[in-house]
mmCIF file with all atom_site columns, C-alpha atoms in Angstrom:
data_model
loop_
_atom_site.group_PDB
_atom_site.id
_atom_site.type_symbol
_atom_site.label_atom_id
_atom_site.label_alt_id
_atom_site.label_comp_id
_atom_site.label_asym_id
_atom_site.label_entity_id
_atom_site.label_seq_id
_atom_site.pdbx_PDB_ins_code
_atom_site.Cartn_x
_atom_site.Cartn_y
_atom_site.Cartn_z
_atom_site.occupancy
_atom_site.B_iso_or_equiv
_atom_site.pdbx_formal_charge
_atom_site.auth_seq_id
_atom_site.auth_comp_id
_atom_site.auth_asym_id
_atom_site.auth_atom_id
_atom_site.pdbx_PDB_model_num
ATOM 1   C CA . MET A 1 1   ? 42.556  0.119  12.082 1.00 54.00 ? 26  MET A CA 1
ATOM 2   C CA . GLY A 1 2   ? 42.886  -3.248 13.801 1.00 55.00 ? 27  GLY A CA 1
ATOM 3   C CA . SER A 1 3   ? 44.253  -1.633 16.957 1.00 56.00 ? 28  SER A CA 1
ATOM 4   C CA . PHE A 1 4   ? 41.224  0.655  17.161 1.00 54.00 ? 29  PHE A CA 1
ATOM 5   C CA . HIS A 1 5   ? 38.723  -2.254 17.363 1.00 55.00 ? 30  HIS A CA 1
ATOM 6   C CA . ARG A 1 6   ? 40.392  -3.896 20.323 1.00 58.00 ? 31  ARG A CA 1
ATOM 7   C CA . TYR A 1 7   ? 39.261  -0.939 22.482 1.00 58.00 ? 32  TYR A CA 1
ATOM 8   C CA . LEU A 1 8   ? 35.623  -1.331 21.399 1.00 60.00 ? 33  LEU A CA 1
ATOM 9   C CA . ARG A 1 9   ? 35.131  -4.750 22.921 1.00 66.00 ? 34  ARG A CA 1
ATOM 10  C CA . PRO A 1 10  ? 31.729  -5.225 24.527 1.00 66.00 ? 35  PRO A CA 1
ATOM 11  C CA . ALA A 1 11  ? 31.618  -4.897 28.289 1.00 66.00 ? 36  ALA A CA 1
ATOM 12  C CA . PRO A 1 12  ? 31.333  -8.119 30.267 1.00 71.00 ? 37  PRO A CA 1
ATOM 13  C CA . LEU A 1 13  ? 27.759  -9.159 31.061 1.00 66.00 ? 38  LEU A CA 1
ATOM 14  C CA . GLY A 1 14  ? 28.292  -8.632 34.803 1.00 66.00 ? 39  GLY A CA 1
ATOM 15  C CA . GLN A 1 15  ? 29.195  -4.965 34.279 1.00 69.00 ? 40  GLN A CA 1
ATOM 16  C CA . ILE A 1 16  ? 26.121  -4.386 32.120 1.00 63.00 ? 41  ILE A CA 1
ATOM 17  C CA . VAL A 1 17  ? 23.780  -5.976 34.667 1.00 57.00 ? 42  VAL A CA 1
ATOM 18  C CA . THR A 1 18  ? 25.396  -4.084 37.550 1.00 65.00 ? 43  THR A CA 1
ATOM 19  C CA . SER A 1 19  ? 25.255  -0.715 35.792 1.00 61.00 ? 44  SER A CA 1
ATOM 20  C CA . ARG A 1 20  ? 21.610  -1.214 34.747 1.00 67.00 ? 45  ARG A CA 1
ATOM 21  C CA . PHE A 1 21  ? 20.681  -2.277 38.284 1.00 59.00 ? 46  PHE A CA 1
ATOM 22  C CA . LEU A 1 22  ? 22.428  0.787  39.691 1.00 57.00 ? 47  LEU A CA 1
ATOM 23  C CA . LEU A 1 23  ? 20.623  3.073  37.220 1.00 58.00 ? 48  LEU A CA 1
ATOM 24  C CA . LEU A 1 24  ? 17.231  1.557  38.080 1.00 59.00 ? 49  LEU A CA 1
ATOM 25  C CA . PHE A 1 25  ? 17.973  1.836  41.791 1.00 59.00 ? 50  PHE A CA 1
ATOM 26  C CA . VAL A 1 26  ? 18.852  5.540  41.469 1.00 54.00 ? 51  VAL A CA 1
ATOM 27  C CA . LEU A 1 27  ? 15.691  6.183  39.424 1.00 57.00 ? 52  LEU A CA 1
ATOM 28  C CA . PHE A 1 28  ? 13.642  4.329  42.034 1.00 59.00 ? 53  PHE A CA 1
ATOM 29  C CA . LEU A 1 29  ? 15.034  6.613  44.740 1.00 60.00 ? 54  LEU A CA 1
ATOM 30  C CA . LEU A 1 30  ? 14.507  9.810  42.741 1.00 57.00 ? 55  LEU A CA 1
ATOM 31  C CA . LEU A 1 31  ? 11.099  9.045  41.243 1.00 52.00 ? 56  LEU A CA 1
ATOM 32  C CA . PRO A 1 32  ? 9.017   10.006 44.308 1.00 49.00 ? 57  PRO A CA 1
ATOM 33  C CA . ARG A 1 33  ? 10.673  13.419 44.315 1.00 48.00 ? 58  ARG A CA 1
ATOM 34  C CA . LEU A 1 34  ? 9.978   13.954 40.621 1.00 49.00 ? 59  LEU A CA 1
ATOM 35  C CA . LEU A 1 35  ? 6.295   12.973 40.664 1.00 46.00 ? 60  LEU A CA 1
ATOM 36  C CA . PRO A 1 36  ? 3.424   14.815 42.356 1.00 46.00 ? 61  PRO A CA 1
ATOM 37  C CA . VAL A 1 37  ? 2.720   13.594 45.860 1.00 44.00 ? 62  VAL A CA 1
ATOM 38  C CA . ALA A 1 38  ? 0.516   10.516 45.770 1.00 44.00 ? 63  ALA A CA 1
ATOM 39  C CA . ALA A 1 39  ? -2.353  10.079 48.211 1.00 42.00 ? 64  ALA A CA 1
ATOM 40  C CA . ALA A 1 40  ? -0.604  7.234  50.007 1.00 45.00 ? 65  ALA A CA 1
ATOM 41  C CA . ASP A 1 41  ? 2.345   9.520  50.713 1.00 66.00 ? 66  ASP A CA 1
ATOM 42  C CA . LEU A 1 42  ? 0.090   11.907 52.624 1.00 90.00 ? 67  LEU A CA 1
ATOM 43  C CA . SER A 1 43  ? -0.880  10.157 55.777 1.00 96.00 ? 68  SER A CA 1
ATOM 44  C CA . GLY A 1 44  ? -0.434  10.668 59.454 1.00 97.00 ? 69  GLY A CA 1
ATOM 45  C CA . ARG A 1 45  ? -2.010  10.768 62.871 1.00 98.00 ? 70  ARG A CA 1
ATOM 46  C CA . VAL A 1 46  ? -4.617  13.433 63.631 1.00 98.00 ? 71  VAL A CA 1
ATOM 47  C CA . THR A 1 47  ? -3.249  15.469 66.531 1.00 98.00 ? 72  THR A CA 1
ATOM 48  C CA . TRP A 1 48  ? -5.747  18.330 66.784 1.00 97.00 ? 73  TRP A CA 1
ATOM 49  C CA . ILE A 1 49  ? -9.263  19.270 65.732 1.00 97.00 ? 74  ILE A CA 1
ATOM 50  C CA . TYR A 1 50  ? -9.698  23.005 65.100 1.00 95.00 ? 75  TYR A CA 1
ATOM 51  C CA . ASP A 1 51  ? -13.347 22.944 64.065 1.00 94.00 ? 76  ASP A CA 1
ATOM 52  C CA . GLY A 1 52  ? -15.802 20.979 61.952 1.00 93.00 ? 77  GLY A CA 1
ATOM 53  C CA . ASP A 1 53  ? -13.773 21.202 58.756 1.00 95.00 ? 78  ASP A CA 1
ATOM 54  C CA . THR A 1 54  ? -10.137 21.714 59.814 1.00 96.00 ? 79  THR A CA 1
ATOM 55  C CA . ILE A 1 55  ? -7.782  19.258 61.498 1.00 98.00 ? 80  ILE A CA 1
ATOM 56  C CA . LYS A 1 56  ? -4.065  18.983 62.198 1.00 98.00 ? 81  LYS A CA 1
ATOM 57  C CA . VAL A 1 57  ? -2.180  15.940 60.929 1.00 98.00 ? 82  VAL A CA 1
ATOM 58  C CA . GLU A 1 58  ? 1.225   14.994 62.304 1.00 96.00 ? 83  GLU A CA 1
ATOM 59  C CA . ASN A 1 59  ? 4.098   15.932 59.944 1.00 94.00 ? 84  ASN A CA 1
ATOM 60  C CA . ILE A 1 60  ? 1.652   17.599 57.529 1.00 95.00 ? 85  ILE A CA 1
ATOM 61  C CA . GLY A 1 61  ? 0.100   20.492 59.447 1.00 95.00 ? 86  GLY A CA 1
ATOM 62  C CA . LYS A 1 62  ? -3.320  22.098 59.134 1.00 97.00 ? 87  LYS A CA 1
ATOM 63  C CA . VAL A 1 63  ? -5.665  20.307 56.765 1.00 97.00 ? 88  VAL A CA 1
ATOM 64  C CA . ARG A 1 64  ? -8.910  21.840 55.506 1.00 96.00 ? 89  ARG A CA 1
ATOM 65  C CA . LEU A 1 65  ? -11.360 19.177 54.370 1.00 97.00 ? 90  LEU A CA 1
ATOM 66  C CA . VAL A 1 66  ? -11.959 20.002 50.716 1.00 97.00 ? 91  VAL A CA 1
ATOM 67  C CA . GLY A 1 67  ? -15.494 20.485 49.463 1.00 97.00 ? 92  GLY A CA 1
ATOM 68  C CA . ILE A 1 68  ? -17.241 21.008 52.788 1.00 97.00 ? 93  ILE A CA 1
ATOM 69  C CA . ASP A 1 69  ? -18.163 23.911 55.024 1.00 93.00 ? 94  ASP A CA 1
ATOM 70  C CA . ALA A 1 70  ? -19.047 23.340 58.662 1.00 93.00 ? 95  ALA A CA 1
ATOM 71  C CA . PRO A 1 71  ? -20.588 26.157 60.714 1.00 91.00 ? 96  PRO A CA 1
ATOM 72  C CA . GLU A 1 72  ? -18.189 28.347 62.692 1.00 85.00 ? 97  GLU A CA 1
ATOM 73  C CA . HIS A 1 73  ? -18.074 28.413 66.507 1.00 78.00 ? 98  HIS A CA 1
ATOM 74  C CA . LYS A 1 74  ? -19.078 32.090 66.595 1.00 76.00 ? 99  LYS A CA 1
ATOM 75  C CA . ASP A 1 75  ? -21.246 34.298 64.417 1.00 73.00 ? 100 ASP A CA 1
ATOM 76  C CA . SER A 1 76  ? -19.511 34.782 61.105 1.00 71.00 ? 101 SER A CA 1
ATOM 77  C CA . GLY A 1 77  ? -20.009 36.308 57.684 1.00 71.00 ? 102 GLY A CA 1
ATOM 78  C CA . ARG A 1 78  ? -19.991 32.743 56.405 1.00 72.00 ? 103 ARG A CA 1
ATOM 79  C CA . ASP A 1 79  ? -23.330 32.189 58.170 1.00 74.00 ? 104 ASP A CA 1
ATOM 80  C CA . SER A 1 80  ? -25.138 33.943 55.316 1.00 75.00 ? 105 SER A CA 1
ATOM 81  C CA . TYR A 1 81  ? -25.386 30.777 53.207 1.00 76.00 ? 106 TYR A CA 1
ATOM 82  C CA . TYR A 1 82  ? -27.032 28.893 56.058 1.00 78.00 ? 107 TYR A CA 1
ATOM 83  C CA . LEU A 1 83  ? -29.315 31.809 56.955 1.00 75.00 ? 108 LEU A CA 1
ATOM 84  C CA . ARG A 1 84  ? -30.540 31.890 53.344 1.00 80.00 ? 109 ARG A CA 1
ATOM 85  C CA . GLN A 1 85  ? -31.363 28.179 53.733 1.00 82.00 ? 110 GLN A CA 1
ATOM 86  C CA . GLY A 1 86  ? -33.594 29.055 56.690 1.00 84.00 ? 111 GLY A CA 1
ATOM 87  C CA . ILE A 1 87  ? -31.220 27.713 59.354 1.00 86.00 ? 112 ILE A CA 1
ATOM 88  C CA . ARG A 1 88  ? -31.208 29.785 62.544 1.00 86.00 ? 113 ARG A CA 1
ATOM 89  C CA . ARG A 1 89  ? -27.963 31.051 64.122 1.00 85.00 ? 114 ARG A CA 1
ATOM 90  C CA . ALA A 1 90  ? -28.606 29.101 67.319 1.00 88.00 ? 115 ALA A CA 1
ATOM 91  C CA . ARG A 1 91  ? -28.841 25.914 65.248 1.00 89.00 ? 116 ARG A CA 1
ATOM 92  C CA . LEU A 1 92  ? -25.548 26.788 63.508 1.00 91.00 ? 117 LEU A CA 1
ATOM 93  C CA . ARG A 1 93  ? -23.746 27.157 66.843 1.00 91.00 ? 118 ARG A CA 1
ATOM 94  C CA . GLN A 1 94  ? -25.211 23.865 68.071 1.00 94.00 ? 119 GLN A CA 1
ATOM 95  C CA . VAL A 1 95  ? -24.188 21.967 64.916 1.00 94.00 ? 120 VAL A CA 1
ATOM 96  C CA . SER A 1 96  ? -20.727 23.538 65.133 1.00 93.00 ? 121 SER A CA 1
ATOM 97  C CA . LYS A 1 97  ? -20.291 21.953 68.581 1.00 95.00 ? 122 LYS A CA 1
ATOM 98  C CA . GLU A 1 98  ? -21.709 18.637 67.374 1.00 96.00 ? 123 GLU A CA 1
ATOM 99  C CA . ALA A 1 99  ? -19.349 18.572 64.377 1.00 96.00 ? 124 ALA A CA 1
ATOM 100 C CA . LEU A 1 100 ? -16.360 19.273 66.622 1.00 96.00 ? 125 LEU A CA 1
ATOM 101 C CA . THR A 1 101 ? -17.385 16.502 69.031 1.00 97.00 ? 126 THR A CA 1
ATOM 102 C CA . PHE A 1 102 ? -17.961 14.104 66.128 1.00 97.00 ? 127 PHE A CA 1
ATOM 103 C CA . LEU A 1 103 ? -14.480 14.770 64.732 1.00 97.00 ? 128 LEU A CA 1
ATOM 104 C CA . ILE A 1 104 ? -12.814 14.399 68.132 1.00 97.00 ? 129 ILE A CA 1
ATOM 105 C CA . GLU A 1 105 ? -14.532 11.042 68.653 1.00 97.00 ? 130 GLU A CA 1
ATOM 106 C CA . THR A 1 106 ? -13.990 9.850  65.075 1.00 97.00 ? 131 THR A CA 1
ATOM 107 C CA . VAL A 1 107 ? -10.450 10.899 64.120 1.00 97.00 ? 132 VAL A CA 1
ATOM 108 C CA . LYS A 1 108 ? -8.424  12.376 66.969 1.00 97.00 ? 133 LYS A CA 1
ATOM 109 C CA . GLY A 1 109 ? -5.361  10.208 67.511 1.00 97.00 ? 134 GLY A CA 1
ATOM 110 C CA . LYS A 1 110 ? -6.125  8.046  64.478 1.00 97.00 ? 135 LYS A CA 1
ATOM 111 C CA . TYR A 1 111 ? -4.141  7.654  61.296 1.00 97.00 ? 136 TYR A CA 1
ATOM 112 C CA . VAL A 1 112 ? -5.747  9.102  58.188 1.00 98.00 ? 137 VAL A CA 1
ATOM 113 C CA . THR A 1 113 ? -4.822  9.199  54.527 1.00 97.00 ? 138 THR A CA 1
ATOM 114 C CA . LEU A 1 114 ? -5.090  12.433 52.575 1.00 97.00 ? 139 LEU A CA 1
ATOM 115 C CA . GLU A 1 115 ? -5.819  12.870 48.900 1.00 96.00 ? 140 GLU A CA 1
ATOM 116 C CA . THR A 1 116 ? -5.491  16.249 47.237 1.00 94.00 ? 141 THR A CA 1
ATOM 117 C CA . ASP A 1 117 ? -7.671  17.656 44.477 1.00 90.00 ? 142 ASP A CA 1
ATOM 118 C CA . ASN A 1 118 ? -6.958  20.358 41.879 1.00 85.00 ? 143 ASN A CA 1
ATOM 119 C CA . GLU A 1 119 ? -6.005  22.950 44.478 1.00 86.00 ? 144 GLU A CA 1
ATOM 120 C CA . THR A 1 120 ? -3.631  21.761 47.177 1.00 90.00 ? 145 THR A CA 1
ATOM 121 C CA . ARG A 1 121 ? -3.680  24.831 49.480 1.00 90.00 ? 146 ARG A CA 1
ATOM 122 C CA . ASP A 1 122 ? -6.243  27.440 50.451 1.00 88.00 ? 147 ASP A CA 1
ATOM 123 C CA . ARG A 1 123 ? -5.581  31.163 50.864 1.00 89.00 ? 148 ARG A CA 1
ATOM 124 C CA . HIS A 1 124 ? -4.639  30.552 54.516 1.00 90.00 ? 149 HIS A CA 1
ATOM 125 C CA . GLY A 1 125 ? -1.937  28.040 53.550 1.00 91.00 ? 150 GLY A CA 1
ATOM 126 C CA . ARG A 1 126 ? -3.864  25.028 54.826 1.00 93.00 ? 151 ARG A CA 1
ATOM 127 C CA . ARG A 1 127 ? -3.593  21.824 52.816 1.00 95.00 ? 152 ARG A CA 1
ATOM 128 C CA . LEU A 1 128 ? -6.877  21.039 51.049 1.00 96.00 ? 153 LEU A CA 1
ATOM 129 C CA . ALA A 1 129 ? -7.600  17.327 51.076 1.00 97.00 ? 154 ALA A CA 1
ATOM 130 C CA . TYR A 1 130 ? -10.047 14.495 51.079 1.00 98.00 ? 155 TYR A CA 1
ATOM 131 C CA . VAL A 1 131 ? -9.491  12.692 54.383 1.00 98.00 ? 156 VAL A CA 1
ATOM 132 C CA . TYR A 1 132 ? -9.892  8.923  54.491 1.00 98.00 ? 157 TYR A CA 1
ATOM 133 C CA . LEU A 1 133 ? -10.346 7.017  57.740 1.00 97.00 ? 158 LEU A CA 1
ATOM 134 C CA . PRO A 1 134 ? -8.503  3.724  58.330 1.00 95.00 ? 159 PRO A CA 1
ATOM 135 C CA . ASP A 1 135 ? -11.591 1.764  57.182 1.00 96.00 ? 160 ASP A CA 1
ATOM 136 C CA . GLY A 1 136 ? -11.686 3.705  53.876 1.00 96.00 ? 161 GLY A CA 1
ATOM 137 C CA . THR A 1 137 ? -14.565 6.019  54.828 1.00 97.00 ? 162 THR A CA 1
ATOM 138 C CA . LEU A 1 138 ? -14.298 9.476  53.279 1.00 98.00 ? 163 LEU A CA 1
ATOM 139 C CA . LEU A 1 139 ? -14.561 11.825 56.265 1.00 98.00 ? 164 LEU A CA 1
ATOM 140 C CA . ASN A 1 140 ? -15.530 14.865 54.165 1.00 98.00 ? 165 ASN A CA 1
ATOM 141 C CA . GLN A 1 141 ? -18.573 13.068 52.796 1.00 98.00 ? 166 GLN A CA 1
ATOM 142 C CA . GLN A 1 142 ? -19.456 11.538 56.165 1.00 98.00 ? 167 GLN A CA 1
ATOM 143 C CA . LEU A 1 143 ? -19.676 15.011 57.729 1.00 98.00 ? 168 LEU A CA 1
ATOM 144 C CA . ILE A 1 144 ? -22.116 16.027 54.994 1.00 98.00 ? 169 ILE A CA 1
ATOM 145 C CA . ALA A 1 145 ? -24.104 12.795 55.378 1.00 98.00 ? 170 ALA A CA 1
ATOM 146 C CA . GLU A 1 146 ? -24.519 13.388 59.125 1.00 98.00 ? 171 GLU A CA 1
ATOM 147 C CA . GLY A 1 147 ? -25.615 16.994 58.516 1.00 97.00 ? 172 GLY A CA 1
ATOM 148 C CA . TYR A 1 148 ? -22.560 18.462 60.283 1.00 97.00 ? 173 TYR A CA 1
ATOM 149 C CA . ALA A 1 149 ? -21.403 20.281 57.142 1.00 96.00 ? 174 ALA A CA 1
ATOM 150 C CA . ALA A 1 150 ? -22.738 21.560 53.845 1.00 96.00 ? 175 ALA A CA 1
ATOM 151 C CA . VAL A 1 151 ? -21.159 21.332 50.417 1.00 97.00 ? 176 VAL A CA 1
ATOM 152 C CA . TYR A 1 152 ? -18.777 24.223 49.802 1.00 94.00 ? 177 TYR A CA 1
ATOM 153 C CA . ARG A 1 153 ? -20.072 25.335 46.409 1.00 92.00 ? 178 ARG A CA 1
ATOM 154 C CA . LYS A 1 154 ? -17.821 28.349 45.828 1.00 90.00 ? 179 LYS A CA 1
ATOM 155 C CA . PHE A 1 155 ? -15.113 26.299 44.070 1.00 90.00 ? 180 PHE A CA 1
ATOM 156 C CA . ASP A 1 156 ? -15.114 23.280 41.802 1.00 92.00 ? 181 ASP A CA 1
ATOM 157 C CA . PHE A 1 157 ? -13.669 20.024 43.050 1.00 95.00 ? 182 PHE A CA 1
ATOM 158 C CA . ARG A 1 158 ? -13.689 16.491 41.754 1.00 95.00 ? 183 ARG A CA 1
ATOM 159 C CA . MET A 1 159 ? -16.326 15.036 44.109 1.00 97.00 ? 184 MET A CA 1
ATOM 160 C CA . LYS A 1 160 ? -18.726 17.985 44.064 1.00 97.00 ? 185 LYS A CA 1
ATOM 161 C CA . GLN A 1 161 ? -21.664 16.139 42.484 1.00 98.00 ? 186 GLN A CA 1
ATOM 162 C CA . GLN A 1 162 ? -21.378 13.188 44.903 1.00 98.00 ? 187 GLN A CA 1
ATOM 163 C CA . PHE A 1 163 ? -21.232 15.600 47.839 1.00 98.00 ? 188 PHE A CA 1
ATOM 164 C CA . ILE A 1 164 ? -24.315 17.481 46.587 1.00 98.00 ? 189 ILE A CA 1
ATOM 165 C CA . ALA A 1 165 ? -26.242 14.197 46.309 1.00 98.00 ? 190 ALA A CA 1
ATOM 166 C CA . THR A 1 166 ? -25.157 13.283 49.857 1.00 98.00 ? 191 THR A CA 1
ATOM 167 C CA . GLU A 1 167 ? -26.265 16.699 51.123 1.00 97.00 ? 192 GLU A CA 1
ATOM 168 C CA . ARG A 1 168 ? -29.691 16.297 49.513 1.00 98.00 ? 193 ARG A CA 1
ATOM 169 C CA . THR A 1 169 ? -30.135 13.000 51.344 1.00 98.00 ? 194 THR A CA 1
ATOM 170 C CA . ALA A 1 170 ? -29.165 14.608 54.676 1.00 97.00 ? 195 ALA A CA 1
ATOM 171 C CA . GLN A 1 171 ? -31.635 17.445 53.987 1.00 96.00 ? 196 GLN A CA 1
ATOM 172 C CA . LYS A 1 172 ? -34.396 14.999 53.090 1.00 98.00 ? 197 LYS A CA 1
ATOM 173 C CA . ASN A 1 173 ? -33.739 13.050 56.305 1.00 98.00 ? 198 ASN A CA 1
ATOM 174 C CA . GLY A 1 174 ? -33.585 16.215 58.443 1.00 96.00 ? 199 GLY A CA 1
ATOM 175 C CA . LEU A 1 175 ? -30.113 15.516 59.834 1.00 97.00 ? 200 LEU A CA 1
ATOM 176 C CA . GLY A 1 176 ? -27.852 17.986 61.636 1.00 96.00 ? 201 GLY A CA 1
ATOM 177 C CA . LEU A 1 177 ? -28.097 21.392 59.995 1.00 94.00 ? 202 LEU A CA 1
ATOM 178 C CA . TRP A 1 178 ? -31.231 20.324 58.202 1.00 94.00 ? 203 TRP A CA 1
ATOM 179 C CA . GLN A 1 179 ? -33.265 19.424 61.297 1.00 92.00 ? 204 GLN A CA 1
ATOM 180 C CA . PRO A 1 180 ? -36.715 20.995 61.106 1.00 85.00 ? 205 PRO A CA 1
#
């Protein structure tokens, strides 16, 4: 029995510290792959503006700004919401151009940070995200505030109530889509 115990000697302190450090280091390297993607991990330079609610971000691809709907460049079935609000088609086309110009001037070539909501992709495979400008401004909400987009009410999303309040203010002030 005495010979058995000599093999159960505790490991030297240096080995314990080294092995624990190595284990923590490996966990540190693997942890980002095991957890959902954090907002800070989704950032990049805006390389293209498709329209008033879709951009392209370097190393990420097409990004659809979650919670907003900007008018299309051409007549579309999606115009029906705006037409029911009393907005004329000519106004929709004009605001579509203004939204595109605004995005080009505001974000093209700049680094943005993306934050996803409940749904991360739309039916077209585009990433759905809140887009934050370098100064912390939420681009999605800014487009609504300027009247370049309306709240996309078809689906639920975390910031829906804030966006609706922002839209009401834009309507009250007659901005963009809501110009009399």
